[in-house]
Amino acid sequence: MKKMLIIFFLFLAAIIGAQQKFALIIGNANYADFGTLQNPVNDANDITEVLQGLGFTTEKILDGNLRQMESAVIRFKSQLSAAGSQAYGLFYYAGHGVQLDGINYLIPVDANIPDRNFLRERALSVQVILDMLNEAGNMLNMVILDACRDFPASWDRSADRGLASVNAPADSIIVYATSAGKVARDGTGRNGLFTTYLLNNLKTPGLDVKEIFNRTGADVANASNRDQIPAIYSQFFGNAVLSPAAPAAPRNVRTGYPGAGSVNLYWDSSGTGINYRVYYSTHNDPASAVLISSNTSGTVINIGGLINDVNYYFWITATQNGFESEKSAAVAFILPPIPAPVPSSPAEPSSPAEPSSPAELSSPAAPPVAGPPSPAEPSSAAPPVLTQEPDPSRSANQSSYLPAPVNFTGSKKNTHFNTIGLSIGSTFNTPMVVLSADLTWAPLNYLFFEAGLDWGLLSKYKSKGYYSLFPYIHLNLFLPFPGSGGIFAGVGGGFMYAEYTYETGSDEYIYLTDGKAHYQTFTSDAAIGINLFDNLNISYSIRTNFTVINHKVSVGYTIRAVQ
């Protein structure tokens, strides 16, 4: 119980305080006056796709003019400012860039720059971008410039090449595709050399951002024989991981023989929120393994369609957030031989069997078929002793007869979801009695929405009559117990309307109309509770309009609206 509560609160904290990440990506390739670059549009598209997979909210500008680029930077700063001090920001630019008097400029595709003195008015200053991001006040800003290409303007031949070095503002990391004053390569493939390796390292789970950029720099330097060496300017001294580490590979994979040409596979859970993939081969070679189940949520599965006297090897991987673990250690299985038939009577000779066709004698092993687990006695390869009978009400991906860790992704995932309920409670102040009705709906596992109405009655003070109405909505997290019920918590809010009635002559409120005071306000709300037997709810909630705090304890009864 204690472990479940710890997991629950950690999960709730992750939902409420999830890291917000925003990215602005600009790829300029088709210039009106400066030719066409091969890679920037592809670079911007691929960077956007990867960042979205890492949970970033992205805005992408392709072949942007100056107004579009400036407006996008302003929106980007506003997003980061609104998100608060824990947000990450990432600005990526691929296209032409140039320096003038130590200031770097990013060139819009429609820029008409006949002379270097027009740069300040007709290109986007990198320093302006850095200043705006620094003013946003968020935790970390990353500025990545694949903009050190050889600029074709005739007036630029006498100027310094590439981009100028820069002083990174606090809490920021600035990355150039090559060293200051040098020119980067526009690649010959889909992406530029720098962005090719940046994409690879962004996809590597569990890396700190500084390690992502360090690895990218080393990869580019090695691939170019040190002709192109990226530059990194950092004033960020914390730790930031853009993608979680891949889940651990499942352990203790084992088999059970249910008969009828099939096998049950069991394994230990790799944690909550994990899905599993099952691979097989007739050779003990992971490279030859074929995927036969891509989204198994439990820790047991039945594989059918097996052929006698064929060696099968199975591997399990764990997947989470788009990342897949390494394959588990292989588990081997071969079907037991079919017992010889017993003659029904010695006096009745059996008819001679028709000879099998050559095709039947040499039939290759058919691919196995994944399905729900069958009741099984373990084979010699499966050490656990299964002593309970299967529960047909359980999910096809969950075994009730395997002594394995509790799995929350079986049939219990919809407990408390799609329900209607009534409850009674009290704030032990005003109102003294609270009657509630609610509806719940769950679009996702573990999460459900709740809409309800509280009707408050009676005041703690004898001099007051009172009633209130509080319609509210919640987003809730639910973790089921192994048997029935579970624990839940949610956050939300609503609009409170209350009316007080006072005795004649009361001076407690100065704003009275016929002895009555009306009170209405928006109110935030948070609740935590326990569900017992799938029907009985006991909950505690705290409400505040950021001036007054109110507490409520209630007991209620829910029934399934949808089975």
Coordinates of C-alpha atoms in Angstrom, one line a residue:
M1 CA 0.0 0.0 0.0
K2 CA 2.8 2.4 0.9
K3 CA 4.6 1.7 -2.4
M4 CA 1.4 2.3 -4.3
L5 CA 0.8 5.7 -2.6
I6 CA 4.4 6.7 -3.4
I7 CA 4.0 5.8 -7.0
F8 CA 0.7 7.6 -7.1
F9 CA 2.0 10.9 -5.7
L10 CA 5.0 10.8 -7.9
F11 CA 2.8 10.3 -10.9
L12 CA 0.5 13.1 -9.8
A13 CA 3.5 15.5 -9.4
A14 CA 4.7 14.6 -12.9
I15 CA 1.3 15.5 -14.4
I16 CA 0.9 18.8 -12.5
G17 CA 4.5 19.9 -12.9
A18 CA 5.3 18.4 -16.3
Q19 CA 8.2 20.1 -18.0
Q20 CA 7.0 22.6 -20.7
K21 CA 9.2 22.7 -23.8
F22 CA 8.8 25.1 -26.7
A23 CA 10.7 25.4 -30.0
L24 CA 10.9 27.8 -32.9
I25 CA 12.3 26.3 -36.1
I26 CA 13.2 28.4 -39.2
G27 CA 14.5 26.9 -42.5
N28 CA 15.4 29.4 -45.3
A29 CA 16.5 27.9 -48.6
N30 CA 14.9 29.6 -51.6
Y31 CA 16.4 33.1 -51.7
A32 CA 15.3 35.7 -54.2
D33 CA 18.7 37.3 -54.6
F34 CA 21.1 34.7 -53.1
G35 CA 20.3 31.4 -54.8
T36 CA 18.9 28.2 -53.3
L37 CA 20.3 26.1 -50.5
Q38 CA 19.8 22.4 -50.7
N39 CA 19.2 21.4 -47.1
P40 CA 17.6 24.0 -44.8
V41 CA 13.9 23.1 -45.5
N42 CA 14.6 19.4 -45.0
D43 CA 16.6 20.3 -41.9
A44 CA 13.8 22.3 -40.4
N45 CA 11.2 19.7 -41.2
D46 CA 13.2 16.9 -39.6
I47 CA 14.2 18.9 -36.5
T48 CA 10.5 19.8 -36.0
E49 CA 9.5 16.1 -36.2
V50 CA 12.1 15.0 -33.7
L51 CA 11.3 17.8 -31.3
Q52 CA 7.6 17.1 -31.4
G53 CA 8.5 13.5 -30.5
L54 CA 10.4 14.8 -27.5
G55 CA 7.3 16.7 -26.3
F56 CA 8.1 20.2 -27.6
T57 CA 5.4 22.6 -28.7
T58 CA 6.7 23.8 -32.0
E59 CA 6.3 26.5 -34.6
K60 CA 8.0 26.1 -37.9
I61 CA 8.7 28.8 -40.5
L62 CA 9.9 27.8 -44.0
D63 CA 11.4 30.4 -46.4
G64 CA 10.4 33.2 -44.0
N65 CA 10.6 36.9 -44.8
L66 CA 11.8 39.4 -42.2
R67 CA 8.3 40.2 -40.9
Q68 CA 7.4 36.5 -40.5
M69 CA 10.7 35.8 -38.7
E70 CA 10.4 38.8 -36.3
S71 CA 6.7 38.0 -35.5
A72 CA 7.6 34.3 -34.8
V73 CA 10.4 35.4 -32.3
I74 CA 7.9 37.7 -30.5
R75 CA 5.4 34.8 -30.2
F76 CA 8.2 32.5 -29.0
K77 CA 9.2 34.9 -26.2
S78 CA 5.6 35.3 -25.1
Q79 CA 5.2 31.5 -24.9
L80 CA 8.2 31.1 -22.7
S81 CA 7.3 34.1 -20.5
A82 CA 3.8 32.6 -20.0
A83 CA 5.1 29.1 -19.3
G84 CA 7.1 30.3 -16.3
S85 CA 10.6 29.7 -14.8
Q86 CA 10.7 25.9 -15.5
A87 CA 10.2 26.0 -19.3
Y88 CA 12.8 25.1 -21.9
G89 CA 13.1 27.1 -25.2
L90 CA 14.9 25.9 -28.3
F91 CA 15.5 28.2 -31.3
Y92 CA 16.8 26.5 -34.5
Y93 CA 17.8 28.3 -37.7
A94 CA 19.1 26.8 -41.0
G95 CA 19.9 29.2 -43.9
H96 CA 22.2 32.0 -44.7
G97 CA 23.8 34.0 -42.0
V98 CA 26.5 36.7 -41.9
Q99 CA 28.4 38.9 -39.5
L100 CA 29.0 42.6 -39.6
D101 CA 31.1 44.5 -37.0
G102 CA 30.8 41.5 -34.6
I103 CA 27.0 41.3 -34.9
N104 CA 25.4 38.2 -36.5
Y105 CA 22.4 38.4 -38.8
L106 CA 20.0 35.8 -40.2
I107 CA 19.0 36.5 -43.8
P108 CA 15.3 36.4 -44.8
V109 CA 14.5 34.8 -48.2
D110 CA 13.2 38.1 -49.7
A111 CA 16.0 40.3 -48.4
N112 CA 17.3 42.9 -50.8
I113 CA 20.7 43.9 -49.4
P114 CA 22.7 45.7 -52.0
D115 CA 25.2 46.9 -49.5
R116 CA 26.4 45.7 -46.0
N117 CA 25.0 48.9 -44.4
F118 CA 21.4 47.7 -45.1
L119 CA 21.9 44.6 -43.0
R120 CA 20.7 46.1 -39.8
E121 CA 17.3 47.0 -41.3
R122 CA 16.8 44.0 -43.6
A123 CA 18.0 41.0 -41.6
L124 CA 17.2 39.6 -38.2
S125 CA 19.9 40.3 -35.5
V126 CA 20.9 37.2 -33.5
Q127 CA 21.6 39.6 -30.6
V128 CA 18.0 40.7 -30.6
I129 CA 16.9 37.1 -30.4
L130 CA 19.2 36.4 -27.5
D131 CA 18.1 39.5 -25.6
M132 CA 14.4 38.7 -26.0
L133 CA 14.9 35.1 -24.9
N134 CA 16.9 36.3 -21.9
E135 CA 14.0 38.6 -20.9
A136 CA 11.5 35.6 -21.0
G137 CA 12.9 34.4 -17.6
N138 CA 12.6 30.7 -18.3
M139 CA 15.0 28.0 -17.1
L140 CA 16.9 27.2 -20.2
N141 CA 17.2 28.6 -23.8
M142 CA 19.1 26.7 -26.6
V143 CA 19.9 28.7 -29.8
I144 CA 21.2 26.5 -32.6
L145 CA 22.5 28.2 -35.8
D146 CA 23.3 26.1 -38.9
A147 CA 23.8 29.4 -40.6
C148 CA 27.6 29.6 -41.2
R149 CA 27.3 29.0 -45.0
D150 CA 29.3 31.0 -47.5
F151 CA 27.2 34.1 -48.2
P152 CA 27.1 34.9 -52.0
A153 CA 26.7 38.6 -51.8
S154 CA 29.4 40.5 -53.6
W155 CA 29.9 43.0 -50.8
D156 CA 30.5 40.2 -48.3
R157 CA 33.8 39.1 -49.9
S158 CA 35.7 41.7 -48.0
A159 CA 33.9 41.0 -44.7
D160 CA 34.6 38.4 -42.1
R161 CA 33.4 34.9 -43.1
G162 CA 30.9 32.8 -41.1
L163 CA 29.4 34.0 -37.8
A164 CA 31.1 36.0 -35.1
S165 CA 31.6 34.6 -31.6
V166 CA 29.0 35.5 -29.1
N167 CA 28.7 35.9 -25.3
A168 CA 25.9 33.6 -24.2
P169 CA 23.4 35.1 -21.8
A170 CA 22.7 33.5 -18.5
D171 CA 20.9 30.1 -18.6
S172 CA 21.5 29.7 -22.3
I173 CA 23.5 27.4 -24.7
I174 CA 24.4 28.7 -28.2
V175 CA 25.6 26.2 -30.8
Y176 CA 27.1 27.1 -34.2
A177 CA 27.4 24.5 -37.0
T178 CA 31.1 25.4 -37.2
S179 CA 33.6 27.5 -35.5
A180 CA 33.3 31.3 -35.4
G181 CA 34.7 32.8 -38.7
K182 CA 34.5 29.5 -40.5
V183 CA 32.1 28.3 -43.2
A184 CA 29.9 25.2 -42.7
R185 CA 29.0 22.7 -45.4
D186 CA 25.6 22.5 -47.0
G187 CA 25.3 18.7 -47.2
T188 CA 25.0 16.6 -50.3
G189 CA 22.3 14.4 -48.8
R190 CA 18.9 15.2 -47.2
N191 CA 20.4 17.2 -44.4
G192 CA 23.4 19.4 -43.7
L193 CA 26.4 17.7 -42.1
F194 CA 25.8 19.4 -38.7
T195 CA 22.1 18.8 -38.6
T196 CA 22.5 15.1 -39.6
Y197 CA 24.4 14.4 -36.4
L198 CA 22.3 16.7 -34.3
L199 CA 19.2 14.7 -35.3
N200 CA 20.9 11.4 -34.4
N201 CA 21.9 12.7 -30.9
L202 CA 18.5 14.3 -30.2
K203 CA 17.0 10.9 -30.7
T204 CA 19.3 9.2 -28.1
P205 CA 17.2 8.8 -24.9
G206 CA 18.5 9.9 -21.5
L207 CA 21.2 12.4 -22.7
D208 CA 21.7 15.8 -21.0
V209 CA 21.5 18.7 -23.4
K210 CA 25.2 19.5 -23.0
E211 CA 26.1 15.9 -23.9
I212 CA 23.8 16.1 -27.0
F213 CA 25.7 19.1 -28.3
N214 CA 29.1 17.7 -27.2
R215 CA 28.5 14.5 -29.1
T216 CA 27.2 16.3 -32.1
G217 CA 30.4 18.5 -32.2
A218 CA 32.6 15.4 -32.0
D219 CA 30.6 13.5 -34.7
V220 CA 30.8 16.5 -37.1
A221 CA 34.5 17.0 -36.4
N222 CA 35.3 13.3 -37.1
A223 CA 33.1 13.1 -40.2
S224 CA 34.7 16.2 -41.7
N225 CA 38.3 15.2 -40.8
R226 CA 38.2 18.2 -38.4
D227 CA 37.6 20.6 -41.3
Q228 CA 34.3 21.6 -39.6
I229 CA 34.3 21.9 -35.9
P230 CA 31.1 23.2 -34.2
A231 CA 31.3 25.9 -31.6
I232 CA 29.4 25.8 -28.3
Y233 CA 28.9 28.8 -26.0
S234 CA 27.3 27.9 -22.7
Q235 CA 26.1 29.8 -19.6
F236 CA 23.9 26.9 -18.4
F237 CA 25.2 25.1 -15.3
G238 CA 22.2 22.9 -14.5
N239 CA 21.0 19.6 -15.9
A240 CA 18.3 19.2 -18.6
V241 CA 17.2 16.0 -20.3
L242 CA 15.0 16.4 -23.3
S243 CA 13.9 12.8 -23.5
P244 CA 13.7 10.2 -20.8
A245 CA 15.9 7.2 -20.9
A246 CA 14.6 4.1 -22.7
P247 CA 12.9 1.6 -20.4
A248 CA 14.9 -1.4 -19.1
A249 CA 14.6 -4.6 -21.0
P250 CA 12.2 -7.1 -19.4
R251 CA 13.8 -9.8 -17.2
N252 CA 13.0 -13.3 -16.2
V253 CA 11.2 -14.3 -19.4
R254 CA 9.8 -17.8 -19.0
T255 CA 7.4 -20.2 -20.7
G256 CA 4.4 -22.3 -19.8
Y257 CA 2.8 -25.0 -21.9
P258 CA -1.0 -24.8 -22.3
G259 CA -1.1 -27.4 -25.0
A260 CA -2.7 -27.3 -28.4
G261 CA 0.3 -26.0 -30.4
S262 CA 0.9 -22.9 -28.2
V263 CA 3.1 -21.4 -25.5
N264 CA 2.5 -18.8 -22.8
L265 CA 5.3 -16.3 -22.3
Y266 CA 5.7 -14.6 -18.9
W267 CA 8.1 -11.8 -17.8
D268 CA 8.7 -9.4 -15.0
S269 CA 7.3 -5.9 -15.3
S270 CA 9.6 -3.1 -16.4
G271 CA 7.5 -0.5 -14.6
T272 CA 4.2 1.4 -14.9
G273 CA 3.1 2.9 -18.2
I274 CA 5.2 0.4 -20.2
N275 CA 4.1 -1.5 -23.3
Y276 CA 5.9 -4.6 -24.6
R277 CA 6.8 -6.1 -28.0
V278 CA 7.3 -9.8 -28.7
Y279 CA 9.8 -11.1 -31.3
Y280 CA 10.4 -14.7 -32.4
S281 CA 12.8 -16.7 -34.5
T282 CA 13.6 -20.4 -35.2
H283 CA 17.3 -19.5 -34.7
N284 CA 19.0 -18.1 -31.5
D285 CA 19.8 -14.9 -33.3
P286 CA 18.2 -11.6 -32.2
A287 CA 19.0 -10.0 -35.6
S288 CA 16.7 -12.5 -37.3
A289 CA 13.9 -12.0 -34.9
V290 CA 10.4 -11.1 -36.3
L291 CA 7.9 -8.9 -34.5
I292 CA 4.7 -10.8 -33.7
S293 CA 3.1 -8.5 -31.1
S294 CA 3.7 -4.7 -31.0
N295 CA 1.5 -3.4 -28.2
T296 CA 1.2 -5.8 -25.3
S297 CA 0.4 -4.0 -22.1
G298 CA 0.5 -6.9 -19.6
T299 CA 3.2 -9.3 -18.6
V300 CA 1.9 -12.5 -20.1
I301 CA 0.8 -13.5 -23.7
N302 CA -0.1 -16.6 -25.5
I303 CA 1.6 -17.5 -28.8
G304 CA -0.3 -20.0 -31.0
G305 CA 0.3 -21.8 -34.3
L306 CA 3.5 -23.6 -33.2
I307 CA 4.7 -26.7 -35.0
N308 CA 6.1 -29.8 -33.2
D309 CA 9.8 -30.5 -33.2
V310 CA 10.7 -26.9 -34.1
N311 CA 12.9 -24.9 -31.9
Y312 CA 11.4 -21.4 -31.2
Y313 CA 13.2 -18.5 -29.6
F314 CA 11.4 -15.5 -28.1
W315 CA 12.6 -12.0 -27.1
I316 CA 10.7 -9.3 -25.3
T317 CA 11.3 -5.5 -25.4
A318 CA 9.8 -2.7 -23.4
T319 CA 8.6 0.6 -25.1
Q320 CA 7.7 4.0 -23.6
N321 CA 7.6 7.5 -25.0
G322 CA 8.6 6.2 -28.4
F323 CA 11.7 4.5 -27.1
E324 CA 12.3 0.8 -27.2
S325 CA 14.6 -1.1 -24.8
E326 CA 17.2 -3.7 -25.8
K327 CA 15.8 -7.2 -26.3
S328 CA 15.6 -9.5 -23.3
A329 CA 17.6 -12.6 -23.0
A330 CA 16.3 -15.2 -25.4
V331 CA 14.0 -17.9 -24.1
A332 CA 13.8 -21.2 -26.0
F333 CA 10.8 -23.4 -26.4
I334 CA 9.9 -26.7 -28.3
L335 CA 6.6 -28.3 -28.3
P336 CA 6.5 -31.7 -26.5
P337 CA 6.0 -34.7 -28.9
I338 CA 2.4 -35.8 -29.6
P339 CA 1.6 -39.1 -27.8
A340 CA 1.2 -42.1 -30.0
P341 CA -2.6 -43.0 -30.5
V342 CA -3.9 -46.0 -28.5
P343 CA -5.7 -48.6 -30.7
S344 CA -9.4 -48.8 -29.9
S345 CA -9.5 -52.6 -30.2
P346 CA -6.9 -55.2 -31.2
A347 CA -9.6 -57.1 -33.1
E348 CA -10.3 -54.3 -35.4
P349 CA -7.2 -53.5 -37.4
S350 CA -7.0 -49.9 -38.4
S351 CA -7.1 -48.8 -42.0
P352 CA -3.8 -48.1 -43.5
A353 CA -3.0 -44.4 -43.3
E354 CA -2.7 -42.5 -46.5
P355 CA 0.9 -41.5 -47.1
S356 CA 1.6 -37.8 -46.5
S357 CA 2.4 -35.7 -49.5
P358 CA 5.9 -34.4 -49.9
A359 CA 4.7 -30.9 -49.2
E360 CA 3.3 -32.1 -45.9
L361 CA 6.4 -33.9 -44.9
S362 CA 8.6 -30.9 -45.5
S363 CA 6.2 -28.2 -44.4
P364 CA 8.2 -25.2 -43.0
A365 CA 7.4 -23.7 -39.6
A366 CA 4.6 -21.3 -39.9
P367 CA 4.9 -18.0 -38.0
P368 CA 3.4 -18.2 -34.6
V369 CA 0.3 -16.1 -33.8
A370 CA 0.0 -13.9 -30.7
G371 CA -3.2 -14.0 -28.6
P372 CA -4.6 -14.1 -25.1
P373 CA -2.9 -16.4 -22.6
S374 CA -4.3 -20.0 -22.2
P375 CA -4.4 -21.8 -18.9
A376 CA -1.1 -23.5 -18.6
E377 CA 1.1 -25.9 -16.6
P378 CA 4.7 -24.7 -16.8
S379 CA 7.1 -26.5 -19.0
S380 CA 10.5 -27.5 -17.8
A381 CA 11.8 -24.2 -19.1
A382 CA 9.4 -22.3 -16.8
P383 CA 10.4 -22.6 -13.1
P384 CA 7.3 -20.8 -11.6
V385 CA 4.6 -23.1 -10.2
L386 CA 1.2 -21.8 -11.3
T387 CA -1.4 -22.8 -8.7
Q388 CA -4.4 -20.6 -9.5
E389 CA -7.0 -21.0 -12.2
P390 CA -7.3 -18.3 -14.8
D391 CA -9.9 -15.6 -14.3
P392 CA -11.8 -15.1 -17.6
S393 CA -12.9 -11.6 -16.6
R394 CA -9.3 -10.4 -16.8
S395 CA -7.8 -8.7 -19.9
A396 CA -6.2 -10.9 -22.5
N397 CA -2.9 -9.2 -21.6
Q398 CA -3.0 -9.9 -17.9
S399 CA -2.6 -13.2 -16.1
S400 CA -4.4 -13.8 -12.8
Y401 CA -2.7 -17.0 -12.2
L402 CA 0.9 -15.9 -12.6
P403 CA 2.6 -14.8 -9.4
A404 CA 3.9 -11.6 -10.9
P405 CA 4.0 -7.9 -9.9
V406 CA 0.7 -6.1 -9.9
N407 CA -0.1 -4.8 -13.4
F408 CA -2.4 -1.7 -13.6
T409 CA -3.2 -2.1 -17.3
G410 CA -5.6 -5.0 -17.2
S411 CA -9.4 -4.8 -16.9
K412 CA -9.1 -2.5 -13.8
K413 CA -8.1 0.4 -16.1
N414 CA -11.7 1.6 -16.4
T415 CA -12.6 1.3 -12.7
H416 CA -14.3 4.5 -11.6
F417 CA -14.5 5.6 -15.2
N418 CA -17.8 6.5 -17.0
T419 CA -19.8 6.7 -13.8
I420 CA -22.5 8.7 -12.2
G421 CA -22.5 9.4 -8.5
L422 CA -24.0 11.1 -5.5
S423 CA -22.3 12.1 -2.3
I424 CA -22.8 14.0 1.0
G425 CA -20.1 16.0 2.8
S426 CA -19.3 18.9 5.0
T427 CA -16.8 21.7 5.3
F428 CA -17.4 21.8 9.1
N429 CA -17.9 25.5 8.7
T430 CA -20.0 27.1 6.0
P431 CA -21.7 25.2 4.4
M432 CA -22.3 22.6 7.0
V433 CA -23.9 20.2 4.5
V434 CA -22.8 19.7 0.9
L435 CA -24.8 17.5 -1.5
S436 CA -23.0 16.6 -4.7
A437 CA -23.8 14.9 -8.0
D438 CA -21.1 14.1 -10.6
L439 CA -20.4 12.4 -13.9
T440 CA -17.0 11.0 -15.0
W441 CA -15.6 10.1 -18.4
A442 CA -12.2 8.5 -19.2
P443 CA -10.7 9.0 -22.7
L444 CA -7.3 7.5 -21.6
N445 CA -6.0 4.9 -19.2
Y446 CA -5.5 6.3 -15.7
L447 CA -7.0 9.7 -16.5
F448 CA -10.6 10.7 -16.3
F449 CA -12.6 13.9 -16.4
E450 CA -15.2 14.7 -13.8
A451 CA -18.1 17.3 -14.0
G452 CA -20.1 17.9 -10.9
L453 CA -22.4 20.3 -8.9
D454 CA -22.2 21.0 -5.2
W455 CA -25.2 22.3 -3.3
G456 CA -24.2 23.8 0.0
L457 CA -26.7 24.2 2.9
L458 CA -26.7 25.6 6.4
S459 CA -24.2 27.9 8.1
K460 CA -22.1 27.4 11.1
Y461 CA -23.4 30.7 12.5
K462 CA -27.0 30.7 13.9
S463 CA -27.5 34.3 12.7
K464 CA -27.1 33.3 9.1
G465 CA -29.2 31.5 6.5
Y466 CA -27.1 30.2 3.7
Y467 CA -27.1 28.3 0.4
S468 CA -24.5 27.9 -2.4
L469 CA -24.1 26.4 -5.8
F470 CA -20.7 25.3 -7.1
P471 CA -20.5 23.7 -10.6
Y472 CA -17.0 22.4 -11.3
I473 CA -14.8 20.3 -13.6
H474 CA -11.8 18.2 -12.7
L475 CA -9.0 16.3 -14.4
N476 CA -8.2 13.2 -12.3
L477 CA -5.6 10.5 -12.0
F478 CA -6.7 7.1 -11.0
L479 CA -4.6 4.1 -9.9
P480 CA -6.5 0.9 -9.2
F481 CA -5.9 -1.6 -6.5
P482 CA -5.2 -5.2 -7.5
G483 CA -8.7 -6.4 -6.6
S484 CA -11.2 -3.6 -6.6
G485 CA -11.2 0.2 -6.0
G486 CA -8.2 2.4 -6.1
I487 CA -6.9 5.9 -5.2
F488 CA -7.5 9.1 -7.2
A489 CA -6.6 12.7 -7.2
G490 CA -7.5 15.7 -9.4
V491 CA -7.3 19.4 -10.0
G492 CA -9.8 21.8 -11.5
G493 CA -12.1 24.6 -10.6
G494 CA -15.5 26.2 -11.0
F495 CA -17.7 29.2 -10.2
M496 CA -19.1 29.6 -6.7
Y497 CA -22.4 31.4 -6.0
A498 CA -23.5 31.8 -2.4
E499 CA -26.3 33.8 -0.7
Y500 CA -26.2 34.7 3.0
T501 CA -29.3 35.9 5.0
Y502 CA -28.8 37.8 8.2
E503 CA -31.0 38.7 11.2
T504 CA -32.4 42.2 11.3
G505 CA -29.8 44.7 12.4
S506 CA -26.8 42.5 11.7
D507 CA -23.7 44.5 10.9
E508 CA -21.4 41.7 10.0
Y509 CA -21.7 42.7 6.3
I510 CA -22.1 46.2 5.2
Y511 CA -23.2 45.3 1.6
L512 CA -26.7 44.0 2.4
T513 CA -29.9 44.1 0.4
D514 CA -33.0 43.2 2.4
G515 CA -30.8 41.4 4.9
K516 CA -29.1 39.4 2.2
A517 CA -25.5 39.3 0.9
H518 CA -24.6 37.7 -2.4
Y519 CA -21.1 36.2 -3.1
Q520 CA -19.8 34.9 -6.3
T521 CA -16.2 34.1 -7.4
F522 CA -14.1 31.7 -9.5
T523 CA -12.6 29.0 -7.3
S524 CA -9.8 26.5 -7.9
D525 CA -10.2 23.1 -6.5
A526 CA -8.0 20.0 -5.7
A527 CA -9.1 16.7 -4.4
I528 CA -7.7 13.3 -3.3
G529 CA -9.6 10.2 -2.3
I530 CA -10.0 6.5 -2.2
N531 CA -12.5 4.3 -4.0
L532 CA -13.6 1.1 -2.2
F533 CA -15.4 -1.9 -3.7
D534 CA -15.6 0.0 -7.1
N535 CA -18.6 2.0 -5.6
L536 CA -17.8 3.8 -2.4
N537 CA -15.8 7.0 -2.6
I538 CA -14.3 8.9 0.4
S539 CA -12.6 12.1 -0.6
Y540 CA -11.0 15.3 0.7
S541 CA -10.9 18.5 -1.3
I542 CA -9.5 22.0 -0.8
R543 CA -10.9 25.1 -2.5
T544 CA -9.7 28.6 -2.7
N545 CA -10.3 31.8 -4.6
F546 CA -6.8 32.9 -3.4
T547 CA -8.4 34.9 -0.6
V548 CA -10.3 32.3 1.4
I549 CA -9.5 28.6 1.8
N550 CA -12.2 26.0 2.3
H551 CA -12.0 22.3 3.1
K552 CA -14.5 19.6 2.4
V553 CA -14.8 15.9 3.4
S554 CA -17.4 13.8 1.6
V555 CA -18.6 10.2 1.2
G556 CA -20.4 9.1 -2.0
Y557 CA -21.7 6.2 -4.0
T558 CA -21.0 5.7 -7.8
I559 CA -22.4 3.3 -10.3
R560 CA -21.1 2.4 -13.8
A561 CA -22.9 4.4 -16.5
V562 CA -21.0 2.4 -19.2
Q563 CA -19.7 -1.1 -18.7

